[in-house]
mmCIF file of C-alpha atoms in Angstrom:
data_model
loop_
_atom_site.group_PDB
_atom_site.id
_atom_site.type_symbol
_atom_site.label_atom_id
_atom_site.label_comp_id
_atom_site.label_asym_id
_atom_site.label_seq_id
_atom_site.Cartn_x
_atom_site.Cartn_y
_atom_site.Cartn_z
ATOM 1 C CA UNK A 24 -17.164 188.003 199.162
ATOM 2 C CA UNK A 25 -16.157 188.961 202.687
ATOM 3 C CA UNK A 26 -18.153 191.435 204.737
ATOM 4 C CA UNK A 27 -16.636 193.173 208.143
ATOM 5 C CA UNK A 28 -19.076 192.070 210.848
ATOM 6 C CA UNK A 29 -19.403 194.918 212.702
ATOM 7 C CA UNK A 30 -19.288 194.646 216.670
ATOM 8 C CA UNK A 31 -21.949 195.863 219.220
ATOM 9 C CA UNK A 32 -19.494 198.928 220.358
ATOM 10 C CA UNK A 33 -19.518 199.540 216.685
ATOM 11 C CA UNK A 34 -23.500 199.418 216.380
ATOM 12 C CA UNK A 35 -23.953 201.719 219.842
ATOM 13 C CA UNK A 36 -21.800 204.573 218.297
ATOM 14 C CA UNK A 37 -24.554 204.721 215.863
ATOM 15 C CA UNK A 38 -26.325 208.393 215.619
ATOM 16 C CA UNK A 39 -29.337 210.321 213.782
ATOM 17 C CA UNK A 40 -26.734 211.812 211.349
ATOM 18 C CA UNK A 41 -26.048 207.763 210.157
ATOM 19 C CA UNK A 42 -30.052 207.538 209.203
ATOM 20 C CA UNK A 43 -29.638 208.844 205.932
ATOM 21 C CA UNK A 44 -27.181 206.385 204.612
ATOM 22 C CA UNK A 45 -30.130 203.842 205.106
ATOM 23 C CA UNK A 46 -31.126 201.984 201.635
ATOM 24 C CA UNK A 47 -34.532 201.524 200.090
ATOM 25 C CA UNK A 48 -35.989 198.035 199.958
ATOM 26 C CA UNK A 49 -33.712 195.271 198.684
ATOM 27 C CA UNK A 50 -33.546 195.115 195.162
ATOM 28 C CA UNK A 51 -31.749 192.320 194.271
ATOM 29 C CA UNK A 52 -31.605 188.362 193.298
ATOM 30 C CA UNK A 53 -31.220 186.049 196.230
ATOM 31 C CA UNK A 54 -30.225 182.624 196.574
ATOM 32 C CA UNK A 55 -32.974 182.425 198.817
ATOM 33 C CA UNK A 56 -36.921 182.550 198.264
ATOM 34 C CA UNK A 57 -39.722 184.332 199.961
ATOM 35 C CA UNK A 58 -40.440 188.326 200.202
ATOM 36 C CA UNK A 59 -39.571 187.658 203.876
ATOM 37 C CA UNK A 60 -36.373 186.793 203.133
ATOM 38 C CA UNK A 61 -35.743 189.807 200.661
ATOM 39 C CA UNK A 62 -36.721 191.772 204.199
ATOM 40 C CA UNK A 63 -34.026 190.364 206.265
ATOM 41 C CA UNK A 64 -31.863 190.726 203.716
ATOM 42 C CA UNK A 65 -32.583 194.370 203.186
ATOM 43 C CA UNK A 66 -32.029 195.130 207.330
ATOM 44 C CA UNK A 67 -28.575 193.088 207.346
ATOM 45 C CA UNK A 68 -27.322 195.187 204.622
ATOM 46 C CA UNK A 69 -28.960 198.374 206.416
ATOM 47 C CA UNK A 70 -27.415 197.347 209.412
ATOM 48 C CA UNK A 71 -23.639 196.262 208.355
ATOM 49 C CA UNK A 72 -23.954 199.193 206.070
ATOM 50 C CA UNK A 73 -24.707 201.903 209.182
ATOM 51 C CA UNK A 74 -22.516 199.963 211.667
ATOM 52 C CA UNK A 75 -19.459 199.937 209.113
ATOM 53 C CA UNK A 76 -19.803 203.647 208.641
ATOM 54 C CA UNK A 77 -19.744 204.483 212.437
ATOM 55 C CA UNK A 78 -16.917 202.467 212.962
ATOM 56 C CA UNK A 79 -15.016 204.387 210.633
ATOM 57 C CA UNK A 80 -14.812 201.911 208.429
ATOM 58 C CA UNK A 81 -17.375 202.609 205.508
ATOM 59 C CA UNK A 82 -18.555 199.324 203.325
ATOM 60 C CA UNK A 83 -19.209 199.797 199.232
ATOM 61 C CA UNK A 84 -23.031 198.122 198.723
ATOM 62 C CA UNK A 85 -21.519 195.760 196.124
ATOM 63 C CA UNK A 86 -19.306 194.035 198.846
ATOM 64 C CA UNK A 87 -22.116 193.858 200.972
ATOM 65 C CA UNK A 88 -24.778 192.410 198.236
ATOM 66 C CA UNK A 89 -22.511 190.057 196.949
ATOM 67 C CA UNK A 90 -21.859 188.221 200.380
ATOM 68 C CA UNK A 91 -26.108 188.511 201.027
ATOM 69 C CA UNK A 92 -27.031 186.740 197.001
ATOM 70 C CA UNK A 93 -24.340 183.745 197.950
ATOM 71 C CA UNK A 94 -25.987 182.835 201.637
ATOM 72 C CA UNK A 95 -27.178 179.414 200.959
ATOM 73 C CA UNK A 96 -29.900 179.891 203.876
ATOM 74 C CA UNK A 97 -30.261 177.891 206.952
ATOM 75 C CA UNK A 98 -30.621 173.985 207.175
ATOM 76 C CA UNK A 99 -34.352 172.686 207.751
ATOM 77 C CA UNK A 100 -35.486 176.688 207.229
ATOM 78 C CA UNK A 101 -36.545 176.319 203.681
ATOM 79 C CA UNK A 102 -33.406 174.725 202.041
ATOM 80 C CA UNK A 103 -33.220 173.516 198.446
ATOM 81 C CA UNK A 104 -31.574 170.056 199.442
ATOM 82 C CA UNK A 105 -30.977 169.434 195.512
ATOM 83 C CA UNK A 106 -32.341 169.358 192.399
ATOM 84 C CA UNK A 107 -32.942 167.756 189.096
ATOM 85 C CA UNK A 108 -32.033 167.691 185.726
ATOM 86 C CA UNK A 109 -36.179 167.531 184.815
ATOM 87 C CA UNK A 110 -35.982 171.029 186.967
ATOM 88 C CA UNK A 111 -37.604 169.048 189.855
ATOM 89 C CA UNK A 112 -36.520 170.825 193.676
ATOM 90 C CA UNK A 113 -36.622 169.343 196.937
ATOM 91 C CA UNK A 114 -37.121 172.016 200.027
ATOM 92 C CA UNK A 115 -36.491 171.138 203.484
ATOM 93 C CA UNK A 116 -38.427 173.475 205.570
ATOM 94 C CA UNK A 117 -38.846 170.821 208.533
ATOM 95 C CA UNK A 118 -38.082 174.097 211.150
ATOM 96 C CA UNK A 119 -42.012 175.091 210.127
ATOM 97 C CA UNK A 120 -44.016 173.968 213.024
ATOM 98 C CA UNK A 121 -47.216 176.390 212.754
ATOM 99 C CA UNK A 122 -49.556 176.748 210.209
ATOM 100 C CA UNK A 123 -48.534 180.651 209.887
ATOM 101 C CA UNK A 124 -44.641 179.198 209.059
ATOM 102 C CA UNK A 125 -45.905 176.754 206.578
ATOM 103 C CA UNK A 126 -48.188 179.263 204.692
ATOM 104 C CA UNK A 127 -45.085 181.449 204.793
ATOM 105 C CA UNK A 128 -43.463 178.808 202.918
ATOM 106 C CA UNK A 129 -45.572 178.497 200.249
ATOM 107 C CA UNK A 130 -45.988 181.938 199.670
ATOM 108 C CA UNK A 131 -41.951 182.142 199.262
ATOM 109 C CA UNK A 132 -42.014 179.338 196.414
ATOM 110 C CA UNK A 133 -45.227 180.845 195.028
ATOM 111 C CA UNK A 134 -43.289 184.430 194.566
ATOM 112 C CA UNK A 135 -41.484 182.536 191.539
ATOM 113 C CA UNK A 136 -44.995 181.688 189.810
ATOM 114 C CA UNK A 137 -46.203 184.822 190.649
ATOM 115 C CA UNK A 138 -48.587 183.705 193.047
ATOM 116 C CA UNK A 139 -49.476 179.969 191.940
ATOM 117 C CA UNK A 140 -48.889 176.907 194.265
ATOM 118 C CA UNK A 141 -50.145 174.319 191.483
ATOM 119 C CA UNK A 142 -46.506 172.955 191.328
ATOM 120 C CA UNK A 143 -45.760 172.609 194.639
ATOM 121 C CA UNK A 144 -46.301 169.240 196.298
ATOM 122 C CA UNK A 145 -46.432 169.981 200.114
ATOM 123 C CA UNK A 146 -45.843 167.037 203.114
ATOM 124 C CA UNK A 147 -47.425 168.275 206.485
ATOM 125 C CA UNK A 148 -48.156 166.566 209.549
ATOM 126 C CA UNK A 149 -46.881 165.704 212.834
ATOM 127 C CA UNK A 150 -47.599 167.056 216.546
ATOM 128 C CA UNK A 151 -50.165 169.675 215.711
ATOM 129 C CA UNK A 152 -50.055 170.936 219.355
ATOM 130 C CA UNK A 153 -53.572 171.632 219.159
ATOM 131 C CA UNK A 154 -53.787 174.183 216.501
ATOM 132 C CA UNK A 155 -56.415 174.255 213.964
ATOM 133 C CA UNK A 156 -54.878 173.112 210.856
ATOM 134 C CA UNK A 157 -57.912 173.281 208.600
ATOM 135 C CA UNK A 158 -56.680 176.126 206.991
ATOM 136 C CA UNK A 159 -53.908 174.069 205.260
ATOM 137 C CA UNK A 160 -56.290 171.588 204.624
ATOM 138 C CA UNK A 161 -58.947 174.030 202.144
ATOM 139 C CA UNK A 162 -55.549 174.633 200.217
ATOM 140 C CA UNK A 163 -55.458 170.807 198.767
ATOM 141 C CA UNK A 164 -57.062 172.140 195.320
ATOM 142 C CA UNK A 165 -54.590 175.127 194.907
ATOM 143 C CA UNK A 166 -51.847 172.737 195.146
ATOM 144 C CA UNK A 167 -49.795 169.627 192.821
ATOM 145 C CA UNK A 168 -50.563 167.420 195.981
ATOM 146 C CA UNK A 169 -50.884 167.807 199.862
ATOM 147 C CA UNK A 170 -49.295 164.660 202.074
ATOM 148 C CA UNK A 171 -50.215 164.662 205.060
ATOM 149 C CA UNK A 172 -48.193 162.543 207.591
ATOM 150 C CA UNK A 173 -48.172 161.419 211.477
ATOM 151 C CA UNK A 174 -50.080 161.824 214.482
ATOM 152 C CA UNK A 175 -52.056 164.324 213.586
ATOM 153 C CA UNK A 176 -52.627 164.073 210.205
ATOM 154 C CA UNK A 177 -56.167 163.824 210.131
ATOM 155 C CA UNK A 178 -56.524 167.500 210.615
ATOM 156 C CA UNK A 179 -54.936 168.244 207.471
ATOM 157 C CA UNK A 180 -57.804 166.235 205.472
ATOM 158 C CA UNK A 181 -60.608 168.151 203.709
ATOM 159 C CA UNK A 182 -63.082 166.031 203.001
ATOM 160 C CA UNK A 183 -64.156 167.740 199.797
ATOM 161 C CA UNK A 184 -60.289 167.387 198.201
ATOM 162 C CA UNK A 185 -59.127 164.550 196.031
ATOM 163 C CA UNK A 186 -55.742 165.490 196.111
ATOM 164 C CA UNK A 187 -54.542 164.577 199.534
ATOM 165 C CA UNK A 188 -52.659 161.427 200.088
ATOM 166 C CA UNK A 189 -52.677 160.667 203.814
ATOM 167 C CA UNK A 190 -49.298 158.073 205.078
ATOM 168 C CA UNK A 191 -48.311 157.141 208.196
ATOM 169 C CA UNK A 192 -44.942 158.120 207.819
ATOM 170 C CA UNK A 193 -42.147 160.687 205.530
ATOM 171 C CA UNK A 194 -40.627 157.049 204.049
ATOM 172 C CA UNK A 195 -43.927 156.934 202.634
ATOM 173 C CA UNK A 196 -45.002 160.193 201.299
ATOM 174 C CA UNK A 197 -41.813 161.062 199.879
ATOM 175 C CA UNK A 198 -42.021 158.616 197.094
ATOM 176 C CA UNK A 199 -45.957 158.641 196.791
ATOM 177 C CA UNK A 200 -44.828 162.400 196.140
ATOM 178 C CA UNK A 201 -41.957 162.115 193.674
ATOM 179 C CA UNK A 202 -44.078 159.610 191.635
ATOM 180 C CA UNK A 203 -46.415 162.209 190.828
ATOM 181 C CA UNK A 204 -44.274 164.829 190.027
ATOM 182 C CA UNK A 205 -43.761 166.791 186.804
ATOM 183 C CA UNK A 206 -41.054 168.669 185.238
ATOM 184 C CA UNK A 207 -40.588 171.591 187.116
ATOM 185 C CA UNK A 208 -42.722 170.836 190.332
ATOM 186 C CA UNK A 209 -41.298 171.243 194.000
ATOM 187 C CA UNK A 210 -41.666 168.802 196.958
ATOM 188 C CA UNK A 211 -41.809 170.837 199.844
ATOM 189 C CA UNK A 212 -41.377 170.060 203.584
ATOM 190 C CA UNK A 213 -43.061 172.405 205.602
ATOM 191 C CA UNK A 214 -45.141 169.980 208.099
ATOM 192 C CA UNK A 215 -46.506 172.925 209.976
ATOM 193 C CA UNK A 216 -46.266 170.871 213.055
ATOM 194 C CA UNK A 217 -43.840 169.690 215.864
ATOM 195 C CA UNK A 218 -41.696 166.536 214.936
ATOM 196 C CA UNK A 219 -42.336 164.514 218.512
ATOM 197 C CA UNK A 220 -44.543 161.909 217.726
ATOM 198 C CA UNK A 221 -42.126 160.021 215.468
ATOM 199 C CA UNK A 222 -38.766 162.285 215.419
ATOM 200 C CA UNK A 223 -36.704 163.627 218.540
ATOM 201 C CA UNK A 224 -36.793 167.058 217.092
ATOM 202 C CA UNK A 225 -37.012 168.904 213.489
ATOM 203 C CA UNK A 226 -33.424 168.069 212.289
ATOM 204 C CA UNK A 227 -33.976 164.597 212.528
ATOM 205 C CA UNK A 228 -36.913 165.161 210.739
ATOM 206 C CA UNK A 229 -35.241 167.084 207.953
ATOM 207 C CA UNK A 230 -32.415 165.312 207.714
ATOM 208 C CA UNK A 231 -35.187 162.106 207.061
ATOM 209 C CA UNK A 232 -36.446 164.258 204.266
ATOM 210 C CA UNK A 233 -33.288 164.908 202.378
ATOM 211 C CA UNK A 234 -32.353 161.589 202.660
ATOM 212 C CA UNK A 235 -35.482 159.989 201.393
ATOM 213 C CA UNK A 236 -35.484 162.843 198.360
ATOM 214 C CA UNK A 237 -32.184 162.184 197.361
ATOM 215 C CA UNK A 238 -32.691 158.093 197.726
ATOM 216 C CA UNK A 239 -36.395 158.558 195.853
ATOM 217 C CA UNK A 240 -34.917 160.825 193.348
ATOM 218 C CA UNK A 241 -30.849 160.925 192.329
#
């Protein structure tokens, strides 16, 4: 589907009298995980939706919801790279460098087991940049496996967890990772940390990760 972007002429000829054409909440199946990204979605088609009708050039919902459920999402912002006949996924969210971004993360792929994180097997790690990351650490239990990787990796060890497996390095933890996995399970990449102590910046490092899942697991 093709949606008329609306221009920013179009969006300043917007008035009080447009307000009421504004829609409730999203409700609708995205390609895309995360109640966040049900948000966004909900204020693009608010705003194409309101711009479109003061340009004169009014938009049916449909058009507009059938362009938002076929975005793929952005490389390294939570991308499914691929997946597997077993039902195994592979998430590239190598753009998460805090600890608030990464928790955001795995509250998006908990939505779809309404609430649980047991089947997600999460690689952290990097340049911390001197936040606290102990708070990703305590959720080792809650999750299929925690992997913490580079400089800083240290900080993502509880010493009271049995399931973290500290590596070096992504060429390690991506197949320590996959060999653990079960049907169903997702390896997420949501280091919650910069990528400068081994990668010039996050695309490297996420286009590391897809390579290494796809190698690890065809």
């Amino acid at each position: 589907a093709v949606v008329l972007v609306p221009t920013l002429a179009d969006c300043a000829n917007l008035t009080p009298a447009h307000a009421q054409h504004v829609r409730q909440p999203l409700n609708a199946a995205l390609s895309i995980p995360g109640t966040h990204n049900r948000r966004n979605a909900a204020v693009a088609l608010n705003a194409v939706a309101l711009a479109a009708r003061a340009a004169g050039k009014p938009l049916p919902d449909e058009h507009i919801l059938a362009a938002l459920q076929t975005f793929p999402g952005l490389e390294h912002r939570l991308a499914l790279t691929h997946t597997r006949k077993s039902g195994l996924r592979f998430y590239n969210d190598s753009k998460s460098t805090t600890v608030a971004a990464c928790q955001q993360a795995l509250a998006a792929l908990a939505d779809e087991a309404k609430g649980s994180t047991s089947h997600i097997h999460l690689i952290v790690g990097g340049d911390a940049k001197g936040q606290d990351t102990s708070a990703i650490a305590a959720l080792a239990p809650t999750l299929a496996g925690l992997y913490p990787i580079g400089r800083d990796r240290a900080g993502f060890i509880s010493p009271n967890s049995s399931n973290t497996f500290p590596t070096e390095h992504l060429a390690d933890a991506v197949p320590a990772a996959i060999s653990r996995m079960a049907p169903g399970d997702i390896l997420l990449l949501s280091p919650a940390c910069a990528s400068w102590d081994q990668y010039p910046n996050y695309e490297h490092r996420g286009q590391a990760f897809t390579t290494l899942a796809k190698q690890h697991a065809p």
